Amino acid sequence: MLRHLGSVSLTQETLTGDPQVDFQFDWQAAFASIPHLAPGIPYTLLISFGGLAIGFIIGIIFGLLRISPTAWLRMPAVAYIEIFRGTPVLVQVLFIFYGLPQLLGSPINALVAGIAAIAVNSGAYISEIVRGGVQSIERGQREAGLSLGLSRVQTFRYIIWPQAFRRMIPPLGNQGIISIKDTSLFSVIGVGELVRQGQIYIATTFTALEVYLMVAMLYLAITLTLSLALRLLERKGLVGQ
């Protein structure tokens, strides 16, 4: 007598009390899952990079407010940064998807909720990256710009920001990798990203180990590509000091 549950075979001995399980990893099943997982890649990239683009704008705004000498501008930025850095992104997306509709009186699309969660979460971290990048520029650079007759805004735009941005690129890349991995949490709201596609496929094939291994490999391929791109920029001297 032989039953098959995915890639696990339960023999007669197992069914009669023997704990032995004859498990064999099915590479064919693992590779066969790739076409079923592939539709989740665009969603993963859209959520992560769409959220990061919005988060970058948020990060610039709140990062500059964070270093403002005016307290009533600085304190809201501090509050935003601490709240969204101090709470899990999973809680944030659940609040956006399930909580906000109760306040707004209308449902929020799961994809929109995922992008919004990445935006507000990454925006808090990017705010600190922007703050650190701007403050890393020597004070003499500002003084030199002003001595040349540039206004404070012009000094920031043409002297401070270009140098600061180069120093921000490596940590911004790290934040991008984190945000890509965070999209794996959004299967809880039904977004069709990689993990969700894997769950759907596993429900019909019962090959959890093989499928989740391929999900992990696809995430690794995406993050390694981004890491290699950043290293290439560093070698060409386009980022860093």
PDB file of C-alpha atoms in Angstrom:
ATOM      1  CA  MET A   1       0.000   0.000   0.000  1.00  0.00           C
ATOM      2  CA  LEU A   2       1.446   3.392  -0.988  1.00  0.00           C
ATOM      3  CA  ARG A   3       0.146   6.937  -0.683  1.00  0.00           C
ATOM      4  CA  HIS A   4       1.699  10.042  -2.180  1.00  0.00           C
ATOM      5  CA  LEU A   5       1.434  13.446  -0.519  1.00  0.00           C
ATOM      6  CA  GLY A   6       3.450  15.750  -2.745  1.00  0.00           C
ATOM      7  CA  SER A   7       6.983  14.496  -2.535  1.00  0.00           C
ATOM      8  CA  VAL A   8       6.459  12.488   0.674  1.00  0.00           C
ATOM      9  CA  SER A   9       5.711   8.789   0.392  1.00  0.00           C
ATOM     10  CA  LEU A  10       4.001   7.124   3.356  1.00  0.00           C
ATOM     11  CA  THR A  11       4.606   3.385   3.337  1.00  0.00           C
ATOM     12  CA  GLN A  12       2.527   0.633   4.958  1.00  0.00           C
ATOM     13  CA  GLU A  13       4.915   0.690   7.924  1.00  0.00           C
ATOM     14  CA  THR A  14       4.288   4.402   8.435  1.00  0.00           C
ATOM     15  CA  LEU A  15       0.523   3.927   8.387  1.00  0.00           C
ATOM     16  CA  THR A  16       0.718   1.161  10.974  1.00  0.00           C
ATOM     17  CA  GLY A  17       2.809   3.082  13.504  1.00  0.00           C
ATOM     18  CA  ASP A  18       6.394   3.080  12.192  1.00  0.00           C
ATOM     19  CA  PRO A  19       7.556   6.744  12.136  1.00  0.00           C
ATOM     20  CA  GLN A  20       9.762   6.205   9.064  1.00  0.00           C
ATOM     21  CA  VAL A  21       8.970   8.569   6.204  1.00  0.00           C
ATOM     22  CA  ASP A  22      10.529   8.090   2.815  1.00  0.00           C
ATOM     23  CA  PHE A  23      11.066  11.674   1.630  1.00  0.00           C
ATOM     24  CA  GLN A  24      12.759  12.525  -1.660  1.00  0.00           C
ATOM     25  CA  PHE A  25      13.273  16.068  -2.862  1.00  0.00           C
ATOM     26  CA  ASP A  26      11.647  16.398  -6.288  1.00  0.00           C
ATOM     27  CA  TRP A  27      13.776  18.691  -8.452  1.00  0.00           C
ATOM     28  CA  GLN A  28      11.395  18.216 -11.357  1.00  0.00           C
ATOM     29  CA  ALA A  29       8.536  19.558  -9.251  1.00  0.00           C
ATOM     30  CA  ALA A  30      10.709  22.474  -8.115  1.00  0.00           C
ATOM     31  CA  PHE A  31      11.553  23.577 -11.658  1.00  0.00           C
ATOM     32  CA  ALA A  32       8.011  22.882 -12.835  1.00  0.00           C
ATOM     33  CA  SER A  33       6.778  25.496 -10.340  1.00  0.00           C
ATOM     34  CA  ILE A  34       8.728  28.354 -11.945  1.00  0.00           C
ATOM     35  CA  PRO A  35       6.132  29.149 -14.664  1.00  0.00           C
ATOM     36  CA  HIS A  36       3.479  29.296 -11.946  1.00  0.00           C
ATOM     37  CA  LEU A  37       5.605  31.568  -9.777  1.00  0.00           C
ATOM     38  CA  ALA A  38       6.671  33.884 -12.597  1.00  0.00           C
ATOM     39  CA  PRO A  39       3.434  35.958 -12.619  1.00  0.00           C
ATOM     40  CA  GLY A  40       4.313  37.064  -9.097  1.00  0.00           C
ATOM     41  CA  ILE A  41       7.601  38.681 -10.146  1.00  0.00           C
ATOM     42  CA  PRO A  42       6.013  41.787 -11.761  1.00  0.00           C
ATOM     43  CA  TYR A  43       3.889  42.335  -8.655  1.00  0.00           C
ATOM     44  CA  THR A  44       6.933  41.995  -6.417  1.00  0.00           C
ATOM     45  CA  LEU A  45       8.915  44.492  -8.486  1.00  0.00           C
ATOM     46  CA  LEU A  46       6.000  46.904  -8.860  1.00  0.00           C
ATOM     47  CA  ILE A  47       5.270  46.970  -5.139  1.00  0.00           C
ATOM     48  CA  SER A  48       8.911  47.279  -4.083  1.00  0.00           C
ATOM     49  CA  PHE A  49      10.151  49.826  -6.629  1.00  0.00           C
ATOM     50  CA  GLY A  50       6.865  51.738  -6.811  1.00  0.00           C
ATOM     51  CA  GLY A  51       6.845  52.025  -3.036  1.00  0.00           C
ATOM     52  CA  LEU A  52      10.528  52.956  -2.973  1.00  0.00           C
ATOM     53  CA  ALA A  53      10.014  55.749  -5.521  1.00  0.00           C
ATOM     54  CA  ILE A  54       7.287  57.285  -3.375  1.00  0.00           C
ATOM     55  CA  GLY A  55       9.285  56.546  -0.232  1.00  0.00           C
ATOM     56  CA  PHE A  56      12.283  58.399  -1.671  1.00  0.00           C
ATOM     57  CA  ILE A  57      10.199  61.545  -2.117  1.00  0.00           C
ATOM     58  CA  ILE A  58       8.818  61.154   1.409  1.00  0.00           C
ATOM     59  CA  GLY A  59      12.352  60.538   2.683  1.00  0.00           C
ATOM     60  CA  ILE A  60      13.725  63.721   1.107  1.00  0.00           C
ATOM     61  CA  ILE A  61      10.936  65.832   2.585  1.00  0.00           C
ATOM     62  CA  PHE A  62      11.068  64.405   6.103  1.00  0.00           C
ATOM     63  CA  GLY A  63      14.838  64.009   6.062  1.00  0.00           C
ATOM     64  CA  LEU A  64      15.287  67.732   5.422  1.00  0.00           C
ATOM     65  CA  LEU A  65      12.607  68.592   7.956  1.00  0.00           C
ATOM     66  CA  ARG A  66      14.458  66.363  10.422  1.00  0.00           C
ATOM     67  CA  ILE A  67      17.495  68.681  10.343  1.00  0.00           C
ATOM     68  CA  SER A  68      15.489  71.890  10.343  1.00  0.00           C
ATOM     69  CA  PRO A  69      16.420  74.304  13.149  1.00  0.00           C
ATOM     70  CA  THR A  70      12.714  75.106  13.527  1.00  0.00           C
ATOM     71  CA  ALA A  71      11.169  72.869  16.182  1.00  0.00           C
ATOM     72  CA  TRP A  72       7.607  72.859  14.788  1.00  0.00           C
ATOM     73  CA  LEU A  73       8.996  71.528  11.484  1.00  0.00           C
ATOM     74  CA  ARG A  74      11.430  69.093  13.041  1.00  0.00           C
ATOM     75  CA  MET A  75       9.150  67.430  15.606  1.00  0.00           C
ATOM     76  CA  PRO A  76       6.522  66.060  13.157  1.00  0.00           C
ATOM     77  CA  ALA A  77       9.368  64.571  11.089  1.00  0.00           C
ATOM     78  CA  VAL A  78      10.839  62.925  14.192  1.00  0.00           C
ATOM     79  CA  ALA A  79       7.418  61.528  15.114  1.00  0.00           C
ATOM     80  CA  TYR A  80       6.861  60.093  11.634  1.00  0.00           C
ATOM     81  CA  ILE A  81      10.305  58.482  11.503  1.00  0.00           C
ATOM     82  CA  GLU A  82      10.054  56.911  14.947  1.00  0.00           C
ATOM     83  CA  ILE A  83       6.519  55.588  14.425  1.00  0.00           C
ATOM     84  CA  PHE A  84       7.151  53.899  11.084  1.00  0.00           C
ATOM     85  CA  ARG A  85      10.620  52.625  11.983  1.00  0.00           C
ATOM     86  CA  GLY A  86       9.321  51.313  15.294  1.00  0.00           C
ATOM     87  CA  THR A  87       6.361  49.292  13.987  1.00  0.00           C
ATOM     88  CA  PRO A  88       6.468  46.170  11.743  1.00  0.00           C
ATOM     89  CA  VAL A  89       5.688  46.612   8.067  1.00  0.00           C
ATOM     90  CA  LEU A  90       3.197  43.737   8.365  1.00  0.00           C
ATOM     91  CA  VAL A  91       1.180  45.694  10.944  1.00  0.00           C
ATOM     92  CA  GLN A  92       1.367  48.763   8.722  1.00  0.00           C
ATOM     93  CA  VAL A  93      -0.009  47.005   5.648  1.00  0.00           C
ATOM     94  CA  LEU A  94      -2.779  45.373   7.697  1.00  0.00           C
ATOM     95  CA  PHE A  95      -3.737  48.772   9.074  1.00  0.00           C
ATOM     96  CA  ILE A  96      -3.772  50.300   5.588  1.00  0.00           C
ATOM     97  CA  PHE A  97      -5.725  47.442   4.009  1.00  0.00           C
ATOM     98  CA  TYR A  98      -8.206  46.684   6.804  1.00  0.00           C
ATOM     99  CA  GLY A  99      -8.175  49.748   9.047  1.00  0.00           C
ATOM    100  CA  LEU A 100      -8.157  52.707   6.670  1.00  0.00           C
ATOM    101  CA  PRO A 101     -11.241  51.531   4.717  1.00  0.00           C
ATOM    102  CA  GLN A 102     -13.235  51.840   7.930  1.00  0.00           C
ATOM    103  CA  LEU A 103     -12.104  55.456   8.249  1.00  0.00           C
ATOM    104  CA  LEU A 104     -12.487  56.295   4.567  1.00  0.00           C
ATOM    105  CA  GLY A 105     -15.702  54.372   3.984  1.00  0.00           C
ATOM    106  CA  SER A 106     -14.370  52.626   0.866  1.00  0.00           C
ATOM    107  CA  PRO A 107     -12.128  49.592   0.264  1.00  0.00           C
ATOM    108  CA  ILE A 108      -8.475  49.882  -0.703  1.00  0.00           C
ATOM    109  CA  ASN A 109      -7.001  47.739  -3.456  1.00  0.00           C
ATOM    110  CA  ALA A 110      -4.501  45.189  -2.130  1.00  0.00           C
ATOM    111  CA  LEU A 111      -1.829  46.269  -4.607  1.00  0.00           C
ATOM    112  CA  VAL A 112      -2.272  49.912  -3.618  1.00  0.00           C
ATOM    113  CA  ALA A 113      -2.086  48.954   0.055  1.00  0.00           C
ATOM    114  CA  GLY A 114       1.177  47.079  -0.550  1.00  0.00           C
ATOM    115  CA  ILE A 115       2.766  50.009  -2.392  1.00  0.00           C
ATOM    116  CA  ALA A 116       1.590  52.424   0.311  1.00  0.00           C
ATOM    117  CA  ALA A 117       3.043  50.239   3.074  1.00  0.00           C
ATOM    118  CA  ILE A 118       6.437  50.065   1.365  1.00  0.00           C
ATOM    119  CA  ALA A 119       6.290  53.825   0.718  1.00  0.00           C
ATOM    120  CA  VAL A 120       5.636  54.910   4.290  1.00  0.00           C
ATOM    121  CA  ASN A 121       7.957  52.302   5.790  1.00  0.00           C
ATOM    122  CA  SER A 122      10.886  52.902   3.454  1.00  0.00           C
ATOM    123  CA  GLY A 123      10.251  56.657   3.632  1.00  0.00           C
ATOM    124  CA  ALA A 124      11.011  56.603   7.353  1.00  0.00           C
ATOM    125  CA  TYR A 125      14.340  54.837   6.808  1.00  0.00           C
ATOM    126  CA  ILE A 126      15.224  56.944   3.779  1.00  0.00           C
ATOM    127  CA  SER A 127      14.582  60.076   5.865  1.00  0.00           C
ATOM    128  CA  GLU A 128      17.434  59.063   8.126  1.00  0.00           C
ATOM    129  CA  ILE A 129      19.608  58.202   5.127  1.00  0.00           C
ATOM    130  CA  VAL A 130      18.977  61.673   3.695  1.00  0.00           C
ATOM    131  CA  ARG A 131      19.674  63.314   7.044  1.00  0.00           C
ATOM    132  CA  GLY A 132      22.935  61.426   7.440  1.00  0.00           C
ATOM    133  CA  GLY A 133      24.006  62.126   3.865  1.00  0.00           C
ATOM    134  CA  VAL A 134      23.399  65.866   4.091  1.00  0.00           C
ATOM    135  CA  GLN A 135      25.025  66.210   7.502  1.00  0.00           C
ATOM    136  CA  SER A 136      28.075  64.282   6.309  1.00  0.00           C
ATOM    137  CA  ILE A 137      29.050  67.134   3.996  1.00  0.00           C
ATOM    138  CA  GLU A 138      31.649  69.369   5.601  1.00  0.00           C
ATOM    139  CA  ARG A 139      30.481  72.779   6.808  1.00  0.00           C
ATOM    140  CA  GLY A 140      33.196  74.381   4.712  1.00  0.00           C
ATOM    141  CA  GLN A 141      31.325  73.356   1.570  1.00  0.00           C
ATOM    142  CA  ARG A 142      28.359  75.485   2.612  1.00  0.00           C
ATOM    143  CA  GLU A 143      30.549  78.387   3.541  1.00  0.00           C
ATOM    144  CA  ALA A 144      32.355  78.170   0.196  1.00  0.00           C
ATOM    145  CA  GLY A 145      29.068  78.305  -1.709  1.00  0.00           C
ATOM    146  CA  LEU A 146      27.868  81.326   0.230  1.00  0.00           C
ATOM    147  CA  SER A 147      31.193  83.080  -0.248  1.00  0.00           C
ATOM    148  CA  LEU A 148      30.782  82.656  -4.024  1.00  0.00           C
ATOM    149  CA  GLY A 149      27.529  84.592  -3.884  1.00  0.00           C
ATOM    150  CA  LEU A 150      25.163  81.627  -4.018  1.00  0.00           C
ATOM    151  CA  SER A 151      22.006  81.662  -1.946  1.00  0.00           C
ATOM    152  CA  ARG A 152      21.401  78.970   0.674  1.00  0.00           C
ATOM    153  CA  VAL A 153      19.026  77.157  -1.686  1.00  0.00           C
ATOM    154  CA  GLN A 154      21.516  77.333  -4.556  1.00  0.00           C
ATOM    155  CA  THR A 155      24.324  76.162  -2.301  1.00  0.00           C
ATOM    156  CA  PHE A 156      22.264  73.178  -1.247  1.00  0.00           C
ATOM    157  CA  ARG A 157      21.128  72.391  -4.800  1.00  0.00           C
ATOM    158  CA  TYR A 158      24.449  72.674  -6.607  1.00  0.00           C
ATOM    159  CA  ILE A 159      27.035  71.847  -3.937  1.00  0.00           C
ATOM    160  CA  ILE A 160      25.595  69.957  -0.963  1.00  0.00           C
ATOM    161  CA  TRP A 161      22.954  67.700  -2.525  1.00  0.00           C
ATOM    162  CA  PRO A 162      25.068  66.202  -5.385  1.00  0.00           C
ATOM    163  CA  GLN A 163      27.782  65.142  -2.943  1.00  0.00           C
ATOM    164  CA  ALA A 164      25.317  63.911  -0.351  1.00  0.00           C
ATOM    165  CA  PHE A 165      23.357  61.896  -2.894  1.00  0.00           C
ATOM    166  CA  ARG A 166      26.454  59.971  -3.964  1.00  0.00           C
ATOM    167  CA  ARG A 167      27.012  58.967  -0.367  1.00  0.00           C
ATOM    168  CA  MET A 168      23.372  57.927   0.002  1.00  0.00           C
ATOM    169  CA  ILE A 169      23.346  55.436  -2.877  1.00  0.00           C
ATOM    170  CA  PRO A 170      24.803  52.417  -0.992  1.00  0.00           C
ATOM    171  CA  PRO A 171      22.358  52.655   1.952  1.00  0.00           C
ATOM    172  CA  LEU A 172      19.525  53.390  -0.478  1.00  0.00           C
ATOM    173  CA  GLY A 173      20.426  50.177  -2.294  1.00  0.00           C
ATOM    174  CA  ASN A 174      20.345  48.272   0.990  1.00  0.00           C
ATOM    175  CA  GLN A 175      16.914  49.727   1.717  1.00  0.00           C
ATOM    176  CA  GLY A 176      15.788  48.595  -1.731  1.00  0.00           C
ATOM    177  CA  ILE A 177      16.833  45.027  -0.944  1.00  0.00           C
ATOM    178  CA  ILE A 178      14.977  45.152   2.376  1.00  0.00           C
ATOM    179  CA  SER A 179      11.831  46.455   0.693  1.00  0.00           C
ATOM    180  CA  ILE A 180      11.942  43.707  -1.943  1.00  0.00           C
ATOM    181  CA  LYS A 181      12.055  41.082   0.798  1.00  0.00           C
ATOM    182  CA  ASP A 182       9.282  42.842   2.732  1.00  0.00           C
ATOM    183  CA  THR A 183       6.873  42.258  -0.161  1.00  0.00           C
ATOM    184  CA  SER A 184       6.810  38.579   0.836  1.00  0.00           C
ATOM    185  CA  LEU A 185       4.637  39.592   3.805  1.00  0.00           C
ATOM    186  CA  PHE A 186       1.877  40.972   1.617  1.00  0.00           C
ATOM    187  CA  SER A 187       0.486  37.569   0.728  1.00  0.00           C
ATOM    188  CA  VAL A 188      -1.635  38.039   3.870  1.00  0.00           C
ATOM    189  CA  ILE A 189      -3.780  40.604   2.032  1.00  0.00           C
ATOM    190  CA  GLY A 190      -3.953  38.598  -1.179  1.00  0.00           C
ATOM    191  CA  VAL A 191      -1.424  40.470  -3.313  1.00  0.00           C
ATOM    192  CA  GLY A 192      -0.309  38.153  -6.100  1.00  0.00           C
ATOM    193  CA  GLU A 193       3.430  38.443  -5.437  1.00  0.00           C
ATOM    194  CA  LEU A 194       5.857  35.524  -5.332  1.00  0.00           C
ATOM    195  CA  VAL A 195       4.862  34.039  -1.991  1.00  0.00           C
ATOM    196  CA  ARG A 196       1.152  34.257  -2.811  1.00  0.00           C
ATOM    197  CA  GLN A 197       1.688  32.558  -6.161  1.00  0.00           C
ATOM    198  CA  GLY A 198       3.620  29.850  -4.359  1.00  0.00           C
ATOM    199  CA  GLN A 199       0.815  29.324  -1.854  1.00  0.00           C
ATOM    200  CA  ILE A 200      -1.726  28.954  -4.636  1.00  0.00           C
ATOM    201  CA  TYR A 201       0.435  26.409  -6.456  1.00  0.00           C
ATOM    202  CA  ILE A 202       1.185  24.434  -3.284  1.00  0.00           C
ATOM    203  CA  ALA A 203      -2.544  24.116  -2.569  1.00  0.00           C
ATOM    204  CA  THR A 204      -2.903  21.896  -5.643  1.00  0.00           C
ATOM    205  CA  THR A 205       0.457  20.084  -5.719  1.00  0.00           C
ATOM    206  CA  PHE A 206       1.400  19.692  -2.016  1.00  0.00           C
ATOM    207  CA  THR A 207       5.068  20.308  -2.894  1.00  0.00           C
ATOM    208  CA  ALA A 208       5.725  22.962  -0.262  1.00  0.00           C
ATOM    209  CA  LEU A 209       9.465  22.399   0.172  1.00  0.00           C
ATOM    210  CA  GLU A 210      10.221  22.467  -3.551  1.00  0.00           C
ATOM    211  CA  VAL A 211       8.028  25.499  -4.254  1.00  0.00           C
ATOM    212  CA  TYR A 212       9.237  27.608  -1.332  1.00  0.00           C
ATOM    213  CA  LEU A 213      12.821  26.802  -2.275  1.00  0.00           C
ATOM    214  CA  MET A 214      12.184  28.221  -5.742  1.00  0.00           C
ATOM    215  CA  VAL A 215      10.452  31.262  -4.228  1.00  0.00           C
ATOM    216  CA  ALA A 216      13.565  31.866  -2.129  1.00  0.00           C
ATOM    217  CA  MET A 217      15.809  31.442  -5.182  1.00  0.00           C
ATOM    218  CA  LEU A 218      13.775  33.949  -7.196  1.00  0.00           C
ATOM    219  CA  TYR A 219      13.985  36.502  -4.379  1.00  0.00           C
ATOM    220  CA  LEU A 220      17.715  35.842  -4.172  1.00  0.00           C
ATOM    221  CA  ALA A 221      18.106  36.385  -7.919  1.00  0.00           C
ATOM    222  CA  ILE A 222      16.338  39.754  -7.701  1.00  0.00           C
ATOM    223  CA  THR A 223      18.307  41.000  -4.691  1.00  0.00           C
ATOM    224  CA  LEU A 224      21.647  39.743  -6.047  1.00  0.00           C
ATOM    225  CA  THR A 225      21.026  41.602  -9.298  1.00  0.00           C
ATOM    226  CA  LEU A 226      20.489  44.826  -7.363  1.00  0.00           C
ATOM    227  CA  SER A 227      23.556  44.168  -5.203  1.00  0.00           C
ATOM    228  CA  LEU A 228      25.741  43.550  -8.261  1.00  0.00           C
ATOM    229  CA  ALA A 229      24.484  46.749  -9.877  1.00  0.00           C
ATOM    230  CA  LEU A 230      25.464  48.721  -6.769  1.00  0.00           C
ATOM    231  CA  ARG A 231      28.907  47.101  -6.687  1.00  0.00           C
ATOM    232  CA  LEU A 232      29.408  48.031 -10.324  1.00  0.00           C
ATOM    233  CA  LEU A 233      28.587  51.649  -9.521  1.00  0.00           C
ATOM    234  CA  GLU A 234      31.058  51.577  -6.630  1.00  0.00           C
ATOM    235  CA  ARG A 235      33.837  50.196  -8.829  1.00  0.00           C
ATOM    236  CA  LYS A 236      33.273  52.989 -11.333  1.00  0.00           C
ATOM    237  CA  GLY A 237      33.487  55.557  -8.555  1.00  0.00           C
ATOM    238  CA  LEU A 238      29.945  56.771  -9.022  1.00  0.00           C
ATOM    239  CA  VAL A 239      28.911  56.269  -5.403  1.00  0.00           C
ATOM    240  CA  GLY A 240      30.447  56.753  -2.008  1.00  0.00           C
ATOM    241  CA  GLN A 241      33.026  59.337  -1.060  1.00  0.00           C
TER     242      GLN A 241
END
